[in-house]
XYZ file of C-alpha atoms in Angstrom:
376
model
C -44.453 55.323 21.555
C -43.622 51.885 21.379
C -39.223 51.357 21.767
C -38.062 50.313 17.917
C -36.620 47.055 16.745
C -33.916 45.755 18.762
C -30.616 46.461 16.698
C -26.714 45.589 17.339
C -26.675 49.096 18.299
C -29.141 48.583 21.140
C -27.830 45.780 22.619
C -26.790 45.573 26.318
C -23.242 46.984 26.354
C -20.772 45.642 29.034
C -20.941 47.714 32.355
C -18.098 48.710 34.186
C -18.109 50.953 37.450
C -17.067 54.533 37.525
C -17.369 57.564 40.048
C -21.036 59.290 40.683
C -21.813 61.456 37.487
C -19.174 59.337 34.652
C -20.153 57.620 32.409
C -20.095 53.917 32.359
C -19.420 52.923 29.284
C -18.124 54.503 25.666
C -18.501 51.794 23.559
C -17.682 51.685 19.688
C -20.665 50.049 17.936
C -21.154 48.040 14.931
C -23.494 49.629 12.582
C -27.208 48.664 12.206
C -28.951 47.363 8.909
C -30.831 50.377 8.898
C -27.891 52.731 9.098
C -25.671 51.210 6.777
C -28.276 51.582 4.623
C -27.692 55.595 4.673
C -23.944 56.008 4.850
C -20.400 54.917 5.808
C -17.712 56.428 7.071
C -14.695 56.872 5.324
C -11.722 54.708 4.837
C -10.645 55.497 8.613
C -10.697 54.067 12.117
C -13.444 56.822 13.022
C -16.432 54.467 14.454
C -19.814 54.887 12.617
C -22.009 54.758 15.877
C -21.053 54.497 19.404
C -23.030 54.504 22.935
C -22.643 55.418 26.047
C -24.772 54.553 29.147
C -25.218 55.621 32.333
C -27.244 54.542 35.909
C -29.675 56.847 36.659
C -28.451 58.156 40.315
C -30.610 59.983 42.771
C -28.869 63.200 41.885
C -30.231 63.027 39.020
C -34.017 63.215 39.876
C -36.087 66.830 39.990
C -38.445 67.094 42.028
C -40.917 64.292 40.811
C -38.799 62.006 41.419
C -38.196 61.719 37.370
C -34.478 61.827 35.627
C -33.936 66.077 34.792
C -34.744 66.473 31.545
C -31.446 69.033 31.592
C -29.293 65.898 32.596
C -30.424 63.931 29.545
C -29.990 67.071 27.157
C -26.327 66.620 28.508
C -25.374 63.071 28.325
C -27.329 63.228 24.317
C -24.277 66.409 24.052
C -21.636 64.145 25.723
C -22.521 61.183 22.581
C -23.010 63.780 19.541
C -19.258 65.431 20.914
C -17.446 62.148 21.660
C -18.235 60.977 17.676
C -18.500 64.479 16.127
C -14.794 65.089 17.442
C -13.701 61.194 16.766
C -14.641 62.102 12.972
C -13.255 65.122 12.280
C -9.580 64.158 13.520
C -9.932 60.764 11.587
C -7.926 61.823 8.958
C -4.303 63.069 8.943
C -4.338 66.995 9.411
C -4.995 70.265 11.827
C -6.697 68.453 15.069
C -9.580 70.240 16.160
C -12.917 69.495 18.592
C -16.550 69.508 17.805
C -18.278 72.336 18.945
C -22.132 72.451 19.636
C -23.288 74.907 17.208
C -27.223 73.738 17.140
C -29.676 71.149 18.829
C -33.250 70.453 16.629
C -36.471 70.099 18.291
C -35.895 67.233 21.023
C -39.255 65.647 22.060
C -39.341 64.081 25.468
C -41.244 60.417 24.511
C -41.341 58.743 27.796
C -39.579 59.559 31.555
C -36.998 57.795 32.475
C -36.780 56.848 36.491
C -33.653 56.973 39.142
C -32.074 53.314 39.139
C -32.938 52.978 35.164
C -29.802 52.760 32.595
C -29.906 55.575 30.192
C -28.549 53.912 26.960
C -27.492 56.868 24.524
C -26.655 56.138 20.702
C -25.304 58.474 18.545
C -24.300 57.987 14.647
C -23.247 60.667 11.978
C -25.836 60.832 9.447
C -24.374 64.015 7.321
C -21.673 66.086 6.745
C -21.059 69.265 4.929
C -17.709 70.974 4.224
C -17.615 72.522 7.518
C -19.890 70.917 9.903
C -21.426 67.269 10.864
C -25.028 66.077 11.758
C -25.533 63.678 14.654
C -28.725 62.009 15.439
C -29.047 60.844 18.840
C -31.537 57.772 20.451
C -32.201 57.878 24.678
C -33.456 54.418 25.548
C -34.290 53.804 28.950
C -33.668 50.434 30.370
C -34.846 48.808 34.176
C -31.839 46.412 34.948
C -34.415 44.469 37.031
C -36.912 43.287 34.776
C -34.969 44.414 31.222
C -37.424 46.143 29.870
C -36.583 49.220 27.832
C -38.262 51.762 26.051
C -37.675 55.138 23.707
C -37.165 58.463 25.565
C -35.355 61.078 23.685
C -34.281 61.392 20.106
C -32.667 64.527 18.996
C -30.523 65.924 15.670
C -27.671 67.515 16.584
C -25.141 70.061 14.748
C -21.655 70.473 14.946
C -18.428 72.505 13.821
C -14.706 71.112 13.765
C -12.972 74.425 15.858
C -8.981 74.069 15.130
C -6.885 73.227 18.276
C -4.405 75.787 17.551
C -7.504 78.799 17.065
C -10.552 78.021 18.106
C -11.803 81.066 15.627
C -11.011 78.837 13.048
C -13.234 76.510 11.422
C -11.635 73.200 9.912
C -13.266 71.109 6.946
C -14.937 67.667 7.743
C -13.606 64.762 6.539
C -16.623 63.298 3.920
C -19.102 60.173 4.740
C -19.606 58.173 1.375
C -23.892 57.547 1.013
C -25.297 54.415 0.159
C -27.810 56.261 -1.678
C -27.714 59.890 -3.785
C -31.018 60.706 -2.618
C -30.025 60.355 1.293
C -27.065 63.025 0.699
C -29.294 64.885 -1.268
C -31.752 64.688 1.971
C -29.473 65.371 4.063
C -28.354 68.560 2.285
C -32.034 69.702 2.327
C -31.470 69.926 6.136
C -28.512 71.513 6.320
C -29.957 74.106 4.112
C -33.233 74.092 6.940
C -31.232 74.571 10.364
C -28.780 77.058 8.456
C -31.721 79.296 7.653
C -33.050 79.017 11.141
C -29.816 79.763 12.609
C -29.741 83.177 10.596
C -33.671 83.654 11.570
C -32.755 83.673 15.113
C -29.719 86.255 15.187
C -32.264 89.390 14.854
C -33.403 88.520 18.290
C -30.061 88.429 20.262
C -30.823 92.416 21.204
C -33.303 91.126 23.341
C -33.177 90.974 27.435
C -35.575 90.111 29.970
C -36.311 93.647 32.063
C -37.333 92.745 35.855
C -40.659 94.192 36.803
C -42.011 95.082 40.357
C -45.014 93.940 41.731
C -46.148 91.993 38.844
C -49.714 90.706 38.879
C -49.975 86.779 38.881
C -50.066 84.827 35.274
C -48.379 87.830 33.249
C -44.886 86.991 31.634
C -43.439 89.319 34.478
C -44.783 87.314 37.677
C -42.795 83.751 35.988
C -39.871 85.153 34.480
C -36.619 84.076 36.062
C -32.776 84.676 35.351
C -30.014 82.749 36.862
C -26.283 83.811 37.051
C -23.365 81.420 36.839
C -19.543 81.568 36.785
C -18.222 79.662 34.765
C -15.805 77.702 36.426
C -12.985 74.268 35.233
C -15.408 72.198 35.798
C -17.805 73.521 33.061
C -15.465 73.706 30.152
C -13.729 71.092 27.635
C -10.098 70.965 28.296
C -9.598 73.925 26.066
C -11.444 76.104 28.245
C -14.917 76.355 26.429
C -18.315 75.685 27.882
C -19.815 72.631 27.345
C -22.885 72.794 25.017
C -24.393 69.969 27.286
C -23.262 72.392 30.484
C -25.151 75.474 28.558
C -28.058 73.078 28.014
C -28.945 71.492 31.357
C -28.934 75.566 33.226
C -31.711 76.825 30.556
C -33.655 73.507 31.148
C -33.287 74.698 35.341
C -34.266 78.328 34.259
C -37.077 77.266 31.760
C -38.300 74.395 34.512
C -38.878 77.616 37.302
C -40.334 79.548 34.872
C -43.221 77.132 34.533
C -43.254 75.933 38.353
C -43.689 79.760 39.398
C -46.324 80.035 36.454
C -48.914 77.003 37.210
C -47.744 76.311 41.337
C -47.662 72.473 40.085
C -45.412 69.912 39.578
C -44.049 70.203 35.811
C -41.979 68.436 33.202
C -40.033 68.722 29.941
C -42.405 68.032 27.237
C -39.760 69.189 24.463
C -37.203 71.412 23.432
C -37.570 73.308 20.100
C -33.976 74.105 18.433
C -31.464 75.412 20.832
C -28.742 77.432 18.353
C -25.377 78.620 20.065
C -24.546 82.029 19.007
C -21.170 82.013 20.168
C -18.334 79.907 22.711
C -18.254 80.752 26.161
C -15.114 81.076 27.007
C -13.972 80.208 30.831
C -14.201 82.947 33.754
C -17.502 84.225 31.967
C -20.364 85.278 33.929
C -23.489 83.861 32.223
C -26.981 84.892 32.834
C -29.929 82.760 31.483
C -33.196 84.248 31.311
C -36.467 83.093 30.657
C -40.061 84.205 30.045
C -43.474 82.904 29.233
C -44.272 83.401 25.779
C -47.404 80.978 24.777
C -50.031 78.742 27.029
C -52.285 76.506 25.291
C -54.553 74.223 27.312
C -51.805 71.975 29.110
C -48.378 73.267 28.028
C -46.467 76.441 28.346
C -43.590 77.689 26.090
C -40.340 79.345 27.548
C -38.039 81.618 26.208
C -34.751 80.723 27.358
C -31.790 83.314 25.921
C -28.097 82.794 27.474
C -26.110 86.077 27.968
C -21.890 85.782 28.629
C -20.338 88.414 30.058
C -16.361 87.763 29.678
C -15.695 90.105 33.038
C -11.882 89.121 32.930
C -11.302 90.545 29.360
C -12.343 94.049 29.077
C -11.818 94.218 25.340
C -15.146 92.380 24.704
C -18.763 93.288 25.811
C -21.651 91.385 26.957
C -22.787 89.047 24.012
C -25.617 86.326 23.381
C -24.479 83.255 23.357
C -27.699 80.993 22.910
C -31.237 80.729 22.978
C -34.300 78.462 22.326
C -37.946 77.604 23.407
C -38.488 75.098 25.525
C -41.784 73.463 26.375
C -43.171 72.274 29.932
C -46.837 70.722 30.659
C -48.127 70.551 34.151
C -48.912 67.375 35.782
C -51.155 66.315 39.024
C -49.266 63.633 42.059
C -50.299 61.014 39.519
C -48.368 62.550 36.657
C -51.490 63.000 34.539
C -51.634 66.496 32.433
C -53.226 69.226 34.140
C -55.037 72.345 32.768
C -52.739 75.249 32.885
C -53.342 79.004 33.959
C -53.650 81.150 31.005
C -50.743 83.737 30.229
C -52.215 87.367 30.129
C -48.955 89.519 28.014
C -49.853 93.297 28.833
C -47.167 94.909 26.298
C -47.115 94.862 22.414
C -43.952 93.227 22.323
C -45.499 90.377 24.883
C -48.701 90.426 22.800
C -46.560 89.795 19.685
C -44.521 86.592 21.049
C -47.603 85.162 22.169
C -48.956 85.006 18.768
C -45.910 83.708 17.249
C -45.519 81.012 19.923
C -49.164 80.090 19.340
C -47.746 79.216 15.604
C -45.243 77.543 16.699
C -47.578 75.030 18.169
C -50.254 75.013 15.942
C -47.482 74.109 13.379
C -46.301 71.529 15.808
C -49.776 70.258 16.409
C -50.947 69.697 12.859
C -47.580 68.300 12.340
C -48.069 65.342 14.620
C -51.916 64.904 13.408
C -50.282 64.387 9.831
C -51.098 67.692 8.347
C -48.430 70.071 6.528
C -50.380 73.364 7.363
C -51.761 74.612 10.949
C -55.322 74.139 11.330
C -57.500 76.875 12.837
């Protein structure tokens, strides 16, 4: 995919140095043609689009050699927080900070290499009364010969959680359209993701269930869980997790699930909506799971779900706190797309999310070739 139109908001912001793993810049942006077009902000200091940017470090890499794809799920959560949070204190009243409440399908465009400048834009494209959209642009940028190009976008979802009770949800301050139709557009979203959200809930009785001895290519051989503490450095100041923490450990989970499955190298291909049940609160013990669900050809899908167990506060239990499908394609030492082994689910329930994964991406397919209904 060829990088869009250069913009004000692409331009090469000013660099300053910083300690491994900060960010470089945060710089406030002025608006684009194209986005003041849709909206703008209202009569407050609050910036309509700002962008960060980042070197590309060798800590960075997996195993390729490629930037994680879990590190740039986190640095598109440390934009869509930084203005999210900006907006909703821009008027006078109860502060409060953005919390990650939903991520839409991410597609990973292009990789993006060690010693490249990750250039991450984020703008606020719609509010409701109590939450905000962000839509977030990666561009990837090679300092030595200046070329950049398109790696990420992503639509994310947010909710303004008071300061003084996190339980409680604030209102959002309201962006004034351009247009009635792109408010009325962006309300026809909302409406989408909110519906998803409440899809999603029936699953959160779900676990993964080891399995001994599990024959190679079944969900059971693949499946992996990893368990985490959450510890200071994982948490916003008011000792919550993250959402860009949360997102980078199910991209690790989801990434062995395919390694153990296809024995290759592999890579993020995408990430289909990630929705956050729930905060996780500081001193948790987290477990994220994750399973083969769907192979087609060259690409597996991965069940990731987040547990939080809150072992310091015996008044609540074990909870879900997230979960989504992320999708991984194998690739030879030349990074081109290799066939990959076909799944064999032994139990009904196994049986069943394979079919529904296989809609997922014949939905997904047919969407790219143009089409509004999966073709057989």
């Amino acid at each position: 995919m060829a990088p869009p139109p250069s913009s004000p908001s692409m331009a090469p912001p000013r660099l300053i140095h910083s300690a491994p793993g900060l960010l470089d810049t945060c710089s406030q942006l002025p608006l684009p043609s194209t986005v003041a077009e849709k909206m703008s902000g209202p009569a407050t200091d609050a910036p309509s689009a700002i962008q960060i940017c980042r070197i590309m470090r060798p800590d960075d890499a997996n195993v390729a050699g490629n930037v994680h794809g879990g590190t740039i799920l986190k640095m598109i959560e440390e934009a869509g927080v930084i203005i999210s949070t900006r907006h909703c204190n821009s008027q006078n009243g109860e502060r409060c900070v953005a919390a990650l409440a939903r991520v839409e399908r991410t597609d990973f465009l292009s990789p993006m290499c060690i010693g490249e400048v990750a250039h991450v834009s984020a703008e606020i494209t719609y509010t409701s009364k109590h939450s905000v959209e962000v839509q977030v642009h990666v561009m990837s940028e090679n300092i030595l010969t200046g070329t950049k190009k398109l790696t990420n976008k992503a639509t994310l979802w947010y909710v303004p959680l008071s300061l003084k009770n996190v339980d409680k949800v604030l209102e959002v301050p309201p962006i004034v359209y351009s247009r009635q139709e792109l408010e009325e557009e962006g309300r026809k979203r909302y409406e989408a993701q909110k519906l998803e959200r409440m899809e999603t809930k029936w699953r959160n009785g779900d676990i993964v269930q080891p399995v001994l001895n599990p024959e190679p290519n079944t969900v059971s051989y693949s499946q992996s869980s990893l368990i985490h503490l959450v510890g200071p450095s994982d948490c916003t100041l008011h000792g919550f997790v993250h959402g860009g923490v949360t997102m980078k450990l199910m991209d690790e989970v989801a990434g062995i699930v395919a390694a153990r499955h296809c024995k290759t190298n592999i890579v993020t291909a995408s990430v289909d909506a990630i929705n956050f049940h729930d905060k996780i609160r500081k001193g948790c013990v987290i477990t994220i799971s994750g399973r083969m669900t769907f192979t087609s050809n060259k690409s597996m899908e991965i069940e990731v779900l987040v547990d939080a167990d809150p072992v310091v506060d015996n008044s609540q239990k074990r909870y879900r706190a997230a979960s989504a499908f992320f999708t991984y394609v194998s690739l030879n030492q030349d990074g081109k797309p290799l066939p990959v082994p076909q799944l064999v689910p032994e139990t009904e329930d196994e049986k069943k999310r394979f079919e529904e994964g296989k809609g997922r991406y014949l939905q997904m397919k047919a969407k790219r070739q143009g089409h509004t209904e999966p073709q057989p």
